[in-house]
Amino acid sequence: FFCNDTATTEIYTLSLHDALPICLDVARYVDHDVWPEVRNVVKAAKADIFLLAEIMGDTSRWLQGDEFDATMNYTFRHLCVEYFARDRLTTEQFMEGYLRMLAMYSPEVVHASHNLVGSHDTARFYTEAGANEDRLRLATFFQMTVPGAPGLYYGDELAAAGEDDPLCRGTFTWDQVDDHPLVDHLRRFGQLRKSHPALRRGEFRLRSLSGDLIAFERVEPETRVTVVINAGAETRTHEMTEDQRVLATSGQVDQDGSVLSLRAMSGVVVG
């Protein structure tokens, strides 16, 4: 994109026919007057192109419907790093921050939000978590079960390590793809999202907080699922209702009838 002296925006591209979502880096440092014109030009070329912007903090000013479709949700990442990786937030503090983040935006923006735990400008989540793969797995479990579009930074599915830029931009280890447990974990929960619309479009409803145990629902008019997370070191229990069954687990979850025992750093989806 180029802007000339009269602020007329022109787009230069080989083809937009099969274009993936377009991400605009450091969009905060471009005047707000530019982005509506960019949006008009791009959407005229291909109406269903998804415009994503890399902006940190409160991005509501860019998400009023005339600039971007979504932004990279660094607030989400910060909460996940502080809670799942570094263990610096209590469960109550984490959920208070998450609910405050949801309240910042309209439901449409929340569901389009690019929820990330890693990016090209931040230290790897695995490194932030002290090389603890269980913490990374549970963070991605949360990422896959809350509203928004889960954003996977290449290598996180292989527990790649790396400090701040440029060390977070290491090469991809292709020979680990076929047998790494995190790859299977992410595939399973990606399929779960595809097969259960409530995980993609459902309203978020917090049901309970008890110590390190979080229970919330994703609710659609016709369906709902319950997600339970134990981010603590001790086993915690959750009782399903008579009409519920286990849809997927992350970590070790034992079942005795309707009672589920979630071991440390584990999660379960029931519906």
Coordinates of C-alpha atoms in Angstrom, one line a residue:
F1 CA 0.0 0.0 0.0
F2 CA 1.2 3.5 -0.8
C3 CA -0.1 6.9 0.1
N4 CA 0.7 9.8 -2.0
D5 CA 0.7 13.5 -1.1
T6 CA -3.1 13.7 -1.5
A7 CA -3.7 10.7 0.8
T8 CA -5.0 8.6 -2.1
T9 CA -4.3 5.0 -1.4
E10 CA -3.3 2.6 -4.2
I11 CA -3.0 -1.1 -3.9
Y12 CA -0.3 -3.0 -5.8
T13 CA -0.7 -6.8 -5.9
L14 CA -0.1 -9.7 -8.3
S15 CA -3.5 -11.3 -7.5
L16 CA -6.1 -11.1 -4.7
H17 CA -8.0 -14.1 -6.1
D18 CA -6.7 -16.6 -3.6
A19 CA -5.3 -14.2 -1.0
L20 CA -5.2 -15.2 2.6
P21 CA -6.0 -12.8 5.4
I22 CA -3.8 -9.7 5.2
C23 CA -2.0 -8.6 8.3
L24 CA -0.8 -5.0 8.6
D25 CA 2.3 -4.7 10.8
V26 CA 2.7 -1.8 13.3
A27 CA -0.6 -0.3 12.1
R28 CA -0.8 2.0 15.2
Y29 CA 1.8 4.3 13.6
V30 CA -0.3 5.1 10.5
D31 CA -2.9 7.9 10.7
H32 CA -6.4 6.7 11.2
D33 CA -7.5 8.6 8.1
V34 CA -5.6 6.1 5.9
W35 CA -7.1 2.8 7.0
P36 CA -10.7 3.4 5.9
E37 CA -9.4 4.1 2.4
V38 CA -7.2 1.1 2.5
R39 CA -10.2 -1.0 3.6
N40 CA -12.3 0.3 0.8
V41 CA -9.7 -0.5 -1.9
V42 CA -9.0 -4.0 -0.6
K43 CA -12.6 -4.9 0.0
A44 CA -13.5 -3.7 -3.5
A45 CA -10.8 -6.0 -4.9
K46 CA -12.0 -9.0 -2.9
A47 CA -14.9 -8.5 -0.5
D48 CA -14.1 -11.5 1.8
I49 CA -10.5 -10.6 2.5
F50 CA -9.9 -10.5 6.3
L51 CA -7.9 -7.4 7.4
L52 CA -5.9 -8.0 10.5
A53 CA -3.7 -5.5 12.3
E54 CA -0.8 -5.9 14.7
I55 CA -1.6 -3.4 17.5
M56 CA -1.0 -3.9 21.2
G57 CA -3.2 -2.7 24.1
D58 CA -6.8 -1.5 23.7
T59 CA -7.4 -1.7 20.0
S60 CA -11.1 -0.7 20.0
R61 CA -10.4 2.5 18.1
W62 CA -9.3 0.4 15.1
L63 CA -12.3 -1.9 15.3
Q64 CA -15.3 0.3 14.7
G65 CA -16.1 -1.4 11.3
D66 CA -14.3 1.1 9.1
E67 CA -10.7 0.1 9.5
F68 CA -9.8 -3.5 10.4
D69 CA -11.7 -6.8 10.9
A70 CA -9.6 -7.8 13.8
T71 CA -6.4 -7.2 15.6
M72 CA -3.7 -9.4 17.1
N73 CA -4.9 -9.8 20.7
Y74 CA -1.8 -9.2 22.7
T75 CA -3.9 -8.6 25.8
F76 CA -4.9 -12.2 25.5
R77 CA -1.3 -13.3 25.2
H78 CA -0.3 -11.2 28.2
L79 CA -2.9 -12.8 30.4
C80 CA -2.0 -16.3 29.3
V81 CA 1.7 -15.7 29.8
E82 CA 1.2 -14.3 33.3
Y83 CA -1.2 -17.1 34.4
F84 CA -0.3 -20.3 32.5
A85 CA 3.4 -19.7 31.8
R86 CA 4.7 -17.6 34.7
D87 CA 2.1 -18.3 37.4
R88 CA 2.1 -14.7 38.5
L89 CA -1.7 -14.3 38.6
T90 CA -4.2 -16.0 40.8
T91 CA -7.1 -17.7 39.1
E92 CA -9.4 -14.9 40.2
Q93 CA -7.0 -12.2 38.8
F94 CA -6.6 -14.1 35.5
M95 CA -10.4 -14.4 35.0
E96 CA -11.0 -10.8 36.1
G97 CA -8.5 -9.7 33.5
Y98 CA -10.1 -11.9 30.8
L99 CA -13.6 -10.7 31.6
R100 CA -12.5 -7.1 31.5
M101 CA -10.9 -7.8 28.1
L102 CA -14.2 -9.2 26.8
A103 CA -16.1 -6.2 28.0
M104 CA -13.8 -3.9 26.0
Y105 CA -15.2 -5.0 22.7
S106 CA -18.4 -5.9 20.9
P107 CA -19.3 -9.6 20.6
E108 CA -18.6 -9.5 16.9
V109 CA -15.1 -8.2 17.6
V110 CA -14.5 -10.8 20.3
H111 CA -15.4 -13.6 18.0
A112 CA -13.1 -12.3 15.3
S113 CA -10.2 -11.5 17.6
H114 CA -6.8 -13.1 16.7
N115 CA -6.0 -14.8 20.1
L116 CA -2.3 -15.6 20.2
V117 CA 0.1 -16.9 22.8
G118 CA 3.2 -16.3 20.7
S119 CA 4.3 -14.0 17.9
H120 CA 7.4 -12.9 16.0
D121 CA 7.9 -10.0 18.4
T122 CA 7.8 -11.8 21.7
A123 CA 9.7 -14.5 23.6
R124 CA 8.4 -18.0 22.9
F125 CA 5.7 -19.2 25.3
Y126 CA 7.6 -22.4 26.0
T127 CA 10.6 -20.2 27.1
E128 CA 8.3 -18.0 29.2
A129 CA 7.0 -21.1 30.8
G130 CA 10.4 -22.3 31.9
A131 CA 10.5 -25.1 29.2
N132 CA 7.3 -26.6 30.8
E133 CA 5.4 -28.2 28.0
D134 CA 2.3 -28.9 30.2
R135 CA 1.9 -25.1 30.7
L136 CA 2.1 -24.5 27.0
R137 CA -0.4 -27.3 26.3
L138 CA -2.9 -25.9 28.8
A139 CA -2.6 -22.4 27.4
T140 CA -3.4 -23.7 23.9
F141 CA -6.4 -25.6 25.4
F142 CA -7.8 -22.4 26.8
Q143 CA -7.0 -20.6 23.5
M144 CA -8.9 -23.3 21.6
T145 CA -12.0 -23.2 23.8
V146 CA -12.7 -19.5 24.3
P147 CA -14.3 -17.0 21.8
G148 CA -12.0 -15.8 19.0
A149 CA -9.7 -17.1 16.3
P150 CA -6.8 -19.1 17.8
G151 CA -3.6 -17.9 16.3
L152 CA -0.7 -20.4 16.2
Y153 CA 2.8 -19.1 15.8
Y154 CA 4.9 -21.5 13.8
G155 CA 7.0 -23.8 16.1
D156 CA 4.8 -23.5 19.1
E157 CA 3.2 -26.8 18.2
L158 CA 6.6 -28.3 18.6
A159 CA 7.4 -26.4 21.9
A160 CA 10.0 -24.3 20.2
A161 CA 12.2 -22.2 22.5
G162 CA 13.5 -18.7 22.1
E163 CA 14.0 -15.4 23.9
D164 CA 12.9 -12.0 22.6
D165 CA 13.3 -11.1 18.9
P166 CA 15.3 -12.3 17.0
L167 CA 15.7 -15.5 19.0
C168 CA 12.0 -16.2 18.8
R169 CA 12.3 -16.5 15.0
G170 CA 14.3 -19.7 14.8
T171 CA 14.0 -22.3 12.0
F172 CA 11.1 -24.8 12.0
T173 CA 12.0 -28.4 13.0
W174 CA 10.3 -30.3 10.3
D175 CA 11.4 -33.8 11.4
Q176 CA 9.4 -33.5 14.7
V177 CA 6.0 -32.8 13.1
D178 CA 4.8 -36.3 12.7
D179 CA 5.4 -37.5 16.3
H180 CA 5.2 -34.5 18.6
P181 CA 2.3 -34.8 21.1
L182 CA 1.5 -31.1 20.9
V183 CA 0.8 -31.4 17.2
D184 CA -1.8 -34.1 17.9
H185 CA -3.2 -32.0 20.8
L186 CA -3.8 -29.0 18.5
R187 CA -5.2 -31.2 15.7
R188 CA -7.7 -32.8 18.1
F189 CA -8.9 -29.4 19.4
G190 CA -9.0 -27.9 16.0
Q191 CA -11.3 -30.7 14.9
L192 CA -13.3 -30.3 18.1
R193 CA -13.9 -26.6 17.2
K194 CA -15.0 -27.5 13.7
S195 CA -17.4 -30.2 14.9
H196 CA -19.0 -28.1 17.7
P197 CA -20.3 -24.7 16.6
A198 CA -20.6 -23.6 20.2
L199 CA -16.8 -23.5 20.5
R200 CA -16.6 -21.2 17.4
R201 CA -19.7 -19.0 17.9
G202 CA -21.0 -19.6 21.4
E203 CA -21.4 -16.9 24.1
F204 CA -18.9 -17.2 26.9
R205 CA -20.5 -17.7 30.3
L206 CA -18.3 -18.1 33.4
R207 CA -19.9 -20.8 35.7
S208 CA -17.5 -21.1 38.6
L209 CA -14.1 -20.3 40.1
S210 CA -12.9 -22.6 42.9
G211 CA -9.3 -22.4 43.8
D212 CA -7.4 -23.2 40.6
L213 CA -10.5 -24.7 38.9
I214 CA -12.3 -22.7 36.2
A215 CA -15.5 -23.8 34.6
F216 CA -17.2 -21.9 31.8
E217 CA -19.8 -22.6 29.1
R218 CA -19.9 -21.8 25.4
V219 CA -23.6 -21.3 24.6
E220 CA -25.5 -21.2 21.3
P221 CA -29.3 -21.2 20.9
E222 CA -29.3 -24.9 20.1
T223 CA -26.1 -26.3 21.8
R224 CA -23.7 -25.7 24.7
V225 CA -20.5 -27.1 25.9
T226 CA -18.8 -26.8 29.3
V227 CA -15.1 -26.3 29.6
V228 CA -13.2 -27.1 32.9
I229 CA -9.6 -26.1 33.5
N230 CA -7.3 -27.1 36.4
A231 CA -4.2 -24.9 36.3
G232 CA -3.1 -25.9 39.8
A233 CA -0.8 -28.5 41.2
E234 CA -3.5 -30.6 43.0
T235 CA -6.2 -32.8 41.5
R236 CA -9.6 -31.2 41.4
T237 CA -13.0 -32.6 40.7
H238 CA -16.0 -31.6 38.5
E239 CA -19.3 -33.3 38.3
M240 CA -21.1 -33.6 35.0
T241 CA -24.9 -33.4 34.6
E242 CA -26.8 -36.5 33.6
D243 CA -27.0 -35.5 29.9
Q244 CA -23.3 -34.6 29.5
R245 CA -20.4 -36.7 28.2
V246 CA -16.7 -36.1 27.8
L247 CA -15.9 -34.7 24.4
A248 CA -12.1 -34.2 24.8
T249 CA -9.4 -33.9 27.4
S250 CA -6.1 -32.2 27.7
G251 CA -3.6 -33.7 30.2
Q252 CA -4.8 -36.4 32.6
V253 CA -8.5 -36.5 33.4
D254 CA -10.0 -39.6 35.2
Q255 CA -13.7 -40.4 35.2
D256 CA -15.8 -42.2 37.8
G257 CA -19.3 -42.1 36.7
S258 CA -20.3 -38.5 36.4
V259 CA -17.3 -37.3 38.5
L260 CA -14.2 -36.1 36.6
S261 CA -10.9 -35.8 38.4
L262 CA -8.6 -33.3 36.7
R263 CA -5.0 -33.8 37.5
A264 CA -2.5 -30.9 37.6
M265 CA -2.5 -28.7 34.5
S266 CA -5.3 -30.4 32.7
G267 CA -8.6 -29.6 31.1
V268 CA -11.8 -31.2 29.8
V269 CA -14.6 -30.3 27.4
V270 CA -18.0 -31.9 28.1
G271 CA -21.3 -31.5 26.3

